[in-house]
């Protein structure tokens, strides 16, 4: 694989100005005489600082610089572990080594300082790497048997899960090893007779008993490959552990989903499908925005709008990873949801390829409050993944985050999306229990 794993971070302009002479920073100046575009295919660097300031995110920049670097490391880990799990992969080029005036996808910044933890990279970018995988699942949809990808990084508490471990080894053959793993109170060991050079060795499925939880909790699954007492390789993965939602406690929920895009909702008496907004009782859960919805909202309605395919709302196609860093803003809903500080593997299943245009959203409603923002690390433009619209006395949470539906390797059904289930339940409960 050639250069294929870019993920731009937010440039640290302040430190650059402190450390380098102005003459050395001609390439960030918005001056066509000193810094002409010339033959450069990408020419956004001189405008990023001004855009961040105009969009009122300048105060968050120091935090976003660090957040974007953690997201870079997460992206590299996800992608490289995927590559190492493929038998046909013989090598890869991660990215450019150092940031340049055009791109910030390097592992070193412009001053040649490491942006990542080198020790952490050795767990997934070394001769010997431990890998984690899961059984594939299926779901019957539209008269056919379809792939149903599970969320690898979030699970319900109190249940047993069955991870599949393997070892990618590209060094001298090894014999008489043991792979030890632990996760909370659960642990185990797998004897390995031999590891051949230049290949992938699959290990038996393991059973991990997860603890019961009353609130979302992070657990770390750790695996170590040992020869006698010498550690050959080690790796770890953070899992989000969630309580099973009590859907029946929500009260009346009206589902307006004309295209049937929400797959896997519970079949309970308090969930009722409606054919128009006029039939809504209780809290509304919808995938369709129209003028009727705005009028209903102005009359005091409350609900959730999942922005999916075919929407007329102002969205823009944008990568969730690669050229973005993430910012969550203060709001009462984070008292009930695990607030992301940037995105990691536990947010992977929410990956979406569209975001809301904030200026356009502001013009549609009496008020628009962003909750989860996307900051483009290449251009400095800001979009929203989650926000709250207010119309009259009504309130509506609107999100483009992925909860269900066909979208790459994201969970098709809510049943395979534990974090999505819990988030949706708490978002409905936020209005159902009059928390707003």
Coordinates of C-alpha atoms in Angstrom, one line a residue:
X1 CA 0.0 0.0 0.0
X2 CA 1.3 3.4 -0.9
X3 CA 0.6 6.6 1.1
X4 CA -3.0 5.9 2.1
X5 CA -3.5 6.7 5.8
X6 CA -3.5 10.5 5.9
X7 CA -5.3 12.3 8.8
X8 CA -4.6 16.0 9.1
X9 CA -4.3 17.6 12.5
X10 CA -4.9 21.3 13.4
X11 CA -1.8 23.4 12.9
X12 CA -0.3 25.1 16.0
X13 CA 0.1 28.6 14.5
X14 CA 0.8 30.2 17.9
X15 CA 3.8 28.0 18.7
X16 CA 5.1 28.5 15.1
X17 CA 5.1 32.2 15.6
X18 CA 6.8 32.0 18.9
X19 CA 9.5 29.6 17.7
X20 CA 10.2 30.8 14.1
X21 CA 11.2 34.2 12.6
X22 CA 8.5 35.9 10.5
X23 CA 10.6 35.5 7.4
X24 CA 10.4 31.7 7.9
X25 CA 6.6 31.8 8.1
X26 CA 5.9 33.4 4.7
X27 CA 3.8 30.3 3.8
X28 CA 1.1 31.1 6.3
X29 CA 0.8 34.8 5.4
X30 CA -2.3 36.0 3.5
X31 CA -0.2 38.0 1.1
X32 CA -0.2 37.1 -2.6
X33 CA 3.2 38.9 -3.0
X34 CA 5.0 37.0 -0.2
X35 CA 3.0 33.8 -0.5
X36 CA 1.5 33.3 -4.0
X37 CA -0.3 30.0 -4.7
X38 CA 2.0 29.3 -7.6
X39 CA 1.8 25.6 -8.6
X40 CA 0.4 24.4 -5.2
X41 CA -2.7 22.4 -5.7
X42 CA -3.9 23.2 -2.1
X43 CA -3.9 26.8 -0.9
X44 CA -6.0 27.1 2.3
X45 CA -3.3 27.5 5.0
X46 CA -3.2 31.3 5.0
X47 CA -7.0 31.5 5.7
X48 CA -7.5 29.0 8.5
X49 CA -6.8 31.2 11.5
X50 CA -9.2 33.9 10.3
X51 CA -12.0 31.4 9.6
X52 CA -11.7 29.9 13.0
X53 CA -11.9 33.3 14.6
X54 CA -15.0 34.3 12.5
X55 CA -16.7 31.1 13.5
X56 CA -16.1 31.7 17.2
X57 CA -14.0 28.6 17.8
X58 CA -10.7 30.4 18.2
X59 CA -10.8 30.0 22.0
X60 CA -10.9 26.2 21.6
X61 CA -7.9 26.0 19.3
X62 CA -5.3 24.9 22.0
X63 CA -7.7 22.1 23.0
X64 CA -8.4 21.1 19.4
X65 CA -4.7 20.9 18.5
X66 CA -4.3 18.1 21.1
X67 CA -7.7 16.5 20.2
X68 CA -6.8 16.3 16.6
X69 CA -3.5 14.6 17.4
X70 CA -5.3 12.0 19.5
X71 CA -7.7 11.5 16.6
X72 CA -4.8 11.1 14.2
X73 CA -3.4 8.3 16.4
X74 CA -6.8 6.6 16.6
X75 CA -7.2 6.7 12.9
X76 CA -3.8 5.2 12.3
X77 CA -4.5 2.4 14.8
X78 CA -7.9 1.5 13.2
X79 CA -6.5 1.5 9.7
X80 CA -3.2 -0.2 10.2
X81 CA -4.8 -3.0 12.3
X82 CA -7.2 -3.5 9.5
X83 CA -4.4 -3.7 7.0
X84 CA -2.4 -6.2 9.2
X85 CA -5.5 -8.4 9.4
X86 CA -5.4 -8.9 5.6
X87 CA -3.3 -11.9 4.5
X88 CA -2.3 -10.3 1.2
X89 CA -0.7 -7.1 2.8
X90 CA 3.1 -7.1 2.5
X91 CA 3.7 -3.5 3.5
X92 CA 2.3 0.0 3.7
X93 CA 3.4 3.7 3.8
X94 CA 1.5 5.4 6.6
X95 CA 1.8 9.1 5.6
X96 CA 4.3 11.8 5.2
X97 CA 6.8 12.0 8.0
X98 CA 6.6 15.7 8.7
X99 CA 4.0 18.5 8.4
X100 CA 4.4 20.7 5.4
X101 CA 2.8 24.0 4.2
X102 CA 0.2 22.0 2.3
X103 CA -0.7 19.2 4.8
X104 CA -0.5 18.4 8.5
X105 CA -0.8 14.7 8.3
X106 CA 2.8 14.1 9.4
X107 CA 3.8 12.2 12.6
X108 CA 6.2 15.1 13.2
X109 CA 5.1 18.8 13.3
X110 CA 6.9 21.6 11.4
X111 CA 9.5 21.8 14.2
X112 CA 10.2 18.1 14.0
X113 CA 8.5 17.3 17.3
X114 CA 6.5 14.1 17.6
X115 CA 2.8 14.7 17.6
X116 CA 2.0 11.2 18.8
X117 CA 3.2 8.7 21.5
X118 CA 5.8 6.6 19.9
X119 CA 5.3 3.8 22.5
X120 CA 1.7 3.6 21.6
X121 CA 2.5 3.3 17.9
X122 CA 4.7 0.3 18.6
X123 CA 1.6 -1.7 19.7
X124 CA 0.1 -1.6 16.2
X125 CA 3.0 -0.7 13.9
X126 CA 5.8 -3.3 14.6
X127 CA 7.1 -6.6 13.4
X128 CA 4.6 -8.4 15.6
X129 CA 1.1 -7.0 16.2
X130 CA -1.8 -8.5 18.2
X131 CA -5.1 -8.0 16.4
X132 CA -8.8 -8.1 17.6
X133 CA -11.8 -9.1 15.5
X134 CA -15.3 -10.3 15.8
X135 CA -17.7 -12.8 14.1
X136 CA -19.7 -11.3 11.3
X137 CA -23.5 -11.2 11.6
X138 CA -26.4 -11.2 9.3
X139 CA -29.9 -9.5 9.2
X140 CA -33.0 -10.2 7.1
X141 CA -33.9 -7.0 5.3
X142 CA -35.9 -6.3 2.2
X143 CA -36.5 -9.9 1.5
X144 CA -32.8 -10.8 1.7
X145 CA -30.0 -11.9 4.0
X146 CA -27.7 -8.9 4.4
X147 CA -24.4 -8.3 6.3
X148 CA -25.0 -6.7 9.7
X149 CA -21.8 -5.2 10.9
X150 CA -21.6 -5.1 14.7
X151 CA -20.0 -2.2 16.6
X152 CA -16.6 -3.7 17.7
X153 CA -16.0 -1.2 20.5
X154 CA -19.2 -0.8 22.4
X155 CA -21.1 -3.5 24.3
X156 CA -24.0 -3.9 26.8
X157 CA -23.0 -4.6 30.4
X158 CA -23.7 -7.9 32.0
X159 CA -23.3 -9.8 28.8
X160 CA -20.7 -12.2 27.5
X161 CA -18.8 -11.2 24.3
X162 CA -16.6 -13.4 22.2
X163 CA -13.6 -11.6 20.7
X164 CA -11.3 -13.2 18.1
X165 CA -7.6 -12.6 18.6
X166 CA -4.8 -13.1 16.0
X167 CA -1.1 -12.3 15.6
X168 CA 0.5 -10.7 12.6
X169 CA 4.1 -11.7 12.7
X170 CA 6.9 -10.5 10.2
X171 CA 10.1 -11.6 11.9
X172 CA 11.9 -14.8 12.7
X173 CA 9.7 -17.7 13.6
X174 CA 8.9 -18.1 17.3
X175 CA 7.8 -21.2 19.3
X176 CA 6.3 -22.0 22.7
X177 CA 4.5 -18.7 23.3
X178 CA 1.4 -17.7 25.4
X179 CA -1.0 -14.9 24.7
X180 CA -2.5 -13.4 27.9
X181 CA -5.5 -11.1 28.0
X182 CA -7.5 -9.3 30.6
X183 CA -10.6 -7.0 30.7
X184 CA -11.8 -5.9 34.1
X185 CA -12.2 -9.1 36.2
X186 CA -12.2 -11.3 33.2
X187 CA -8.9 -12.8 31.9
X188 CA -7.4 -15.8 30.1
X189 CA -4.4 -17.3 28.4
X190 CA -3.9 -19.0 25.0
X191 CA -0.9 -21.3 24.4
X192 CA 0.7 -20.8 20.9
X193 CA 2.9 -23.6 19.6
X194 CA 4.5 -21.5 16.9
X195 CA 4.4 -18.3 15.0
X196 CA 5.6 -18.6 11.4
X197 CA 7.4 -15.7 9.8
X198 CA 5.5 -13.4 7.5
X199 CA 1.9 -14.4 8.2
X200 CA -1.2 -14.2 10.3
X201 CA -2.0 -16.7 13.0
X202 CA -5.6 -17.0 14.2
X203 CA -6.3 -17.9 17.8
X204 CA -9.4 -19.6 19.4
X205 CA -12.4 -17.4 20.3
X206 CA -12.4 -16.2 23.8
X207 CA -15.3 -15.5 26.2
X208 CA -15.2 -12.2 28.1
X209 CA -17.8 -11.6 30.8
X210 CA -18.7 -7.9 31.0
X211 CA -19.8 -6.3 34.3
X212 CA -23.2 -4.9 34.9
X213 CA -23.2 -1.1 34.8
X214 CA -25.7 1.5 35.8
X215 CA -23.9 4.2 33.8
X216 CA -21.7 4.1 30.7
X217 CA -18.2 3.0 31.6
X218 CA -14.9 2.5 29.8
X219 CA -13.1 -0.9 30.0
X220 CA -9.8 -1.7 28.4
X221 CA -9.2 -5.0 26.8
X222 CA -5.4 -5.8 27.0
X223 CA -3.5 -8.5 25.3
X224 CA 0.2 -9.5 25.8
X225 CA 2.2 -12.0 23.8
X226 CA 4.9 -13.6 25.9
X227 CA 7.9 -15.9 25.4
X228 CA 8.6 -17.2 28.9
X229 CA 8.4 -13.9 30.9
X230 CA 9.6 -11.7 28.0
X231 CA 6.8 -9.6 26.3
X232 CA 7.1 -9.9 22.5
X233 CA 4.1 -7.7 21.7
X234 CA 1.1 -6.0 23.4
X235 CA -2.0 -4.2 22.4
X236 CA -5.1 -2.8 23.9
X237 CA -8.5 -1.5 22.9
X238 CA -11.0 0.7 24.8
X239 CA -14.5 -0.6 25.0
X240 CA -17.6 1.4 25.9
X241 CA -19.9 -0.6 28.3
X242 CA -23.5 0.6 28.4
X243 CA -26.6 -0.3 30.4
X244 CA -29.5 -1.7 28.4
X245 CA -32.0 1.1 27.7
X246 CA -35.4 0.9 29.4
X247 CA -37.4 1.8 26.3
X248 CA -40.7 1.2 28.0
X249 CA -40.0 4.0 30.5
X250 CA -40.1 6.7 27.9
X251 CA -43.8 7.2 27.6
X252 CA -45.4 7.8 24.2
X253 CA -43.0 8.0 21.3
X254 CA -44.3 8.7 17.8
X255 CA -42.2 7.4 14.9
X256 CA -42.5 9.3 11.6
X257 CA -40.1 7.4 9.3
X258 CA -41.8 7.2 5.9
X259 CA -38.9 5.4 4.2
X260 CA -38.3 2.9 6.9
X261 CA -34.7 4.0 7.5
X262 CA -34.5 3.3 11.2
X263 CA -33.8 -0.4 11.5
X264 CA -33.9 -2.2 14.8
X265 CA -36.2 -0.1 17.0
X266 CA -38.0 -2.0 19.8
X267 CA -41.4 -3.2 19.0
X268 CA -43.2 -1.9 22.1
X269 CA -46.7 -0.5 22.8
X270 CA -45.3 3.0 23.6
X271 CA -43.7 3.2 20.1
X272 CA -46.3 4.1 17.5
X273 CA -45.7 4.7 13.8
X274 CA -47.5 7.7 12.3
X275 CA -48.1 8.8 8.8
X276 CA -48.0 12.5 9.4
X277 CA -46.8 15.0 12.0
X278 CA -50.5 15.8 12.9
X279 CA -50.8 12.3 14.4
X280 CA -47.9 12.7 16.8
X281 CA -48.5 11.9 20.5
X282 CA -45.7 12.4 23.0
X283 CA -42.1 12.7 21.8
X284 CA -41.4 12.6 18.0
X285 CA -38.7 10.5 16.4
X286 CA -38.4 11.2 12.8
X287 CA -36.2 10.9 9.7
X288 CA -38.1 13.5 7.6
X289 CA -38.0 17.3 7.8
X290 CA -40.7 19.4 6.2
X291 CA -42.7 22.5 6.7
X292 CA -45.3 20.6 8.8
X293 CA -42.5 19.7 11.2
X294 CA -41.5 23.3 11.7
X295 CA -45.2 24.3 12.4
X296 CA -45.6 21.4 14.8
X297 CA -42.4 22.5 16.6
X298 CA -43.6 26.1 16.9
X299 CA -46.6 24.8 18.7
X300 CA -44.5 23.3 21.5
X301 CA -43.5 19.9 20.0
X302 CA -40.4 18.1 21.1
X303 CA -38.4 15.4 19.4
X304 CA -35.4 14.0 17.6
X305 CA -34.6 14.3 13.9
X306 CA -32.2 11.8 12.5
X307 CA -30.9 13.3 9.3
X308 CA -30.5 10.3 6.8
X309 CA -30.7 9.9 3.1
X310 CA -32.9 12.1 1.0
X311 CA -33.0 15.1 3.4
X312 CA -33.8 18.6 2.3
X313 CA -31.9 20.1 5.2
X314 CA -28.7 22.0 4.5
X315 CA -25.9 19.4 4.8
X316 CA -22.5 19.0 3.2
X317 CA -20.7 15.7 2.4
X318 CA -17.6 15.6 4.6
X319 CA -15.3 12.9 6.1
X320 CA -15.9 12.0 9.7
X321 CA -12.2 11.2 10.1
X322 CA -9.2 12.2 7.9
X323 CA -9.5 16.0 7.7
X324 CA -11.5 16.8 10.8
X325 CA -11.3 17.3 14.6
X326 CA -14.3 17.2 16.9
X327 CA -15.6 19.6 19.5
X328 CA -18.5 19.2 21.9
X329 CA -20.0 22.3 23.5
X330 CA -21.6 22.8 26.9
X331 CA -25.2 21.6 27.1
X332 CA -27.4 19.9 29.7
X333 CA -27.7 16.7 27.5
X334 CA -24.1 15.8 28.3
X335 CA -25.2 15.2 31.9
X336 CA -26.9 12.1 30.5
X337 CA -24.6 11.1 27.6
X338 CA -20.9 10.3 27.7
X339 CA -19.5 13.5 26.2
X340 CA -16.8 12.8 23.7
X341 CA -13.5 14.7 24.1
X342 CA -12.6 14.2 20.4
X343 CA -13.4 10.9 18.8
X344 CA -11.9 7.5 19.5
X345 CA -12.7 4.0 18.6
X346 CA -15.8 4.0 20.9
X347 CA -17.3 6.7 18.5
X348 CA -16.4 4.7 15.4
X349 CA -20.0 3.4 14.9
X350 CA -21.4 7.0 14.8
X351 CA -19.2 7.7 11.7
X352 CA -21.2 9.7 9.1
X353 CA -20.3 11.3 5.8
X354 CA -22.4 14.4 6.1
X355 CA -22.6 17.4 8.4
X356 CA -25.0 20.3 8.9
X357 CA -24.2 23.8 7.6
X358 CA -24.5 26.0 10.8
X359 CA -25.3 29.3 9.1
X360 CA -28.1 27.7 7.1
X361 CA -29.4 25.9 10.2
X362 CA -29.4 29.2 12.1
X363 CA -31.6 30.8 9.4
X364 CA -34.2 28.0 9.6
X365 CA -35.2 28.2 13.2
X366 CA -35.7 30.8 16.0
X367 CA -32.5 29.4 17.6
X368 CA -29.8 26.9 16.7
X369 CA -27.4 25.6 19.5
X370 CA -24.5 23.4 18.3
X371 CA -23.7 20.5 20.6
X372 CA -21.1 18.5 18.5
X373 CA -19.1 20.3 15.9
X374 CA -16.7 19.3 13.1
X375 CA -13.7 21.6 12.6
X376 CA -12.0 21.0 9.3
X377 CA -8.2 20.9 9.9
X378 CA -7.3 21.8 6.4
X379 CA -9.7 24.7 5.7
X380 CA -10.9 25.9 9.2
X381 CA -14.5 25.7 8.2
X382 CA -16.9 24.5 10.9
X383 CA -20.0 22.2 10.6
X384 CA -22.3 20.5 13.0
X385 CA -23.1 16.8 13.7
X386 CA -25.6 17.4 16.5
X387 CA -27.5 20.5 17.6
X388 CA -30.7 21.7 19.1
X389 CA -33.3 23.7 17.2
X390 CA -35.8 25.9 18.9
X391 CA -39.0 27.1 17.2
X392 CA -41.5 29.0 19.4
X393 CA -41.8 26.8 22.5
X394 CA -40.7 23.7 20.7
X395 CA -37.3 21.9 20.8
X396 CA -35.8 19.5 18.4
X397 CA -32.5 17.6 18.6
X398 CA -31.1 17.2 15.0
X399 CA -28.2 15.0 14.2
X400 CA -26.4 13.5 11.2
X401 CA -24.6 10.9 13.3
X402 CA -25.1 7.3 12.2
X403 CA -27.6 5.2 14.2
X404 CA -28.9 2.8 11.6
X405 CA -29.1 2.1 7.9
X406 CA -26.7 0.9 5.1
X407 CA -23.4 2.9 5.4
X408 CA -20.2 1.0 4.8
X409 CA -19.1 -1.0 7.8
X410 CA -21.4 0.9 10.2
X411 CA -24.1 -1.1 12.0
X412 CA -27.2 -1.5 9.8
X413 CA -29.5 -2.2 12.7
X414 CA -29.7 -0.5 16.1
X415 CA -29.6 -4.0 17.6
X416 CA -25.9 -4.2 16.6
X417 CA -25.2 -0.6 17.8
X418 CA -25.2 -0.6 21.6
X419 CA -23.9 3.0 21.9
X420 CA -26.5 4.1 19.3
X421 CA -29.3 2.5 21.3
X422 CA -28.2 4.2 24.5
X423 CA -27.7 7.6 22.9
X424 CA -31.0 7.5 21.2
X425 CA -32.8 6.4 24.3
X426 CA -31.2 9.2 26.4
X427 CA -32.0 11.8 23.6
X428 CA -35.6 10.8 23.7
X429 CA -35.6 10.7 27.5
X430 CA -34.1 14.2 27.5
X431 CA -37.5 15.5 26.4
X432 CA -39.7 12.7 27.6
X433 CA -38.7 13.3 31.2
X434 CA -38.9 17.1 30.8
X435 CA -35.2 17.6 31.4
X436 CA -34.9 20.4 28.9

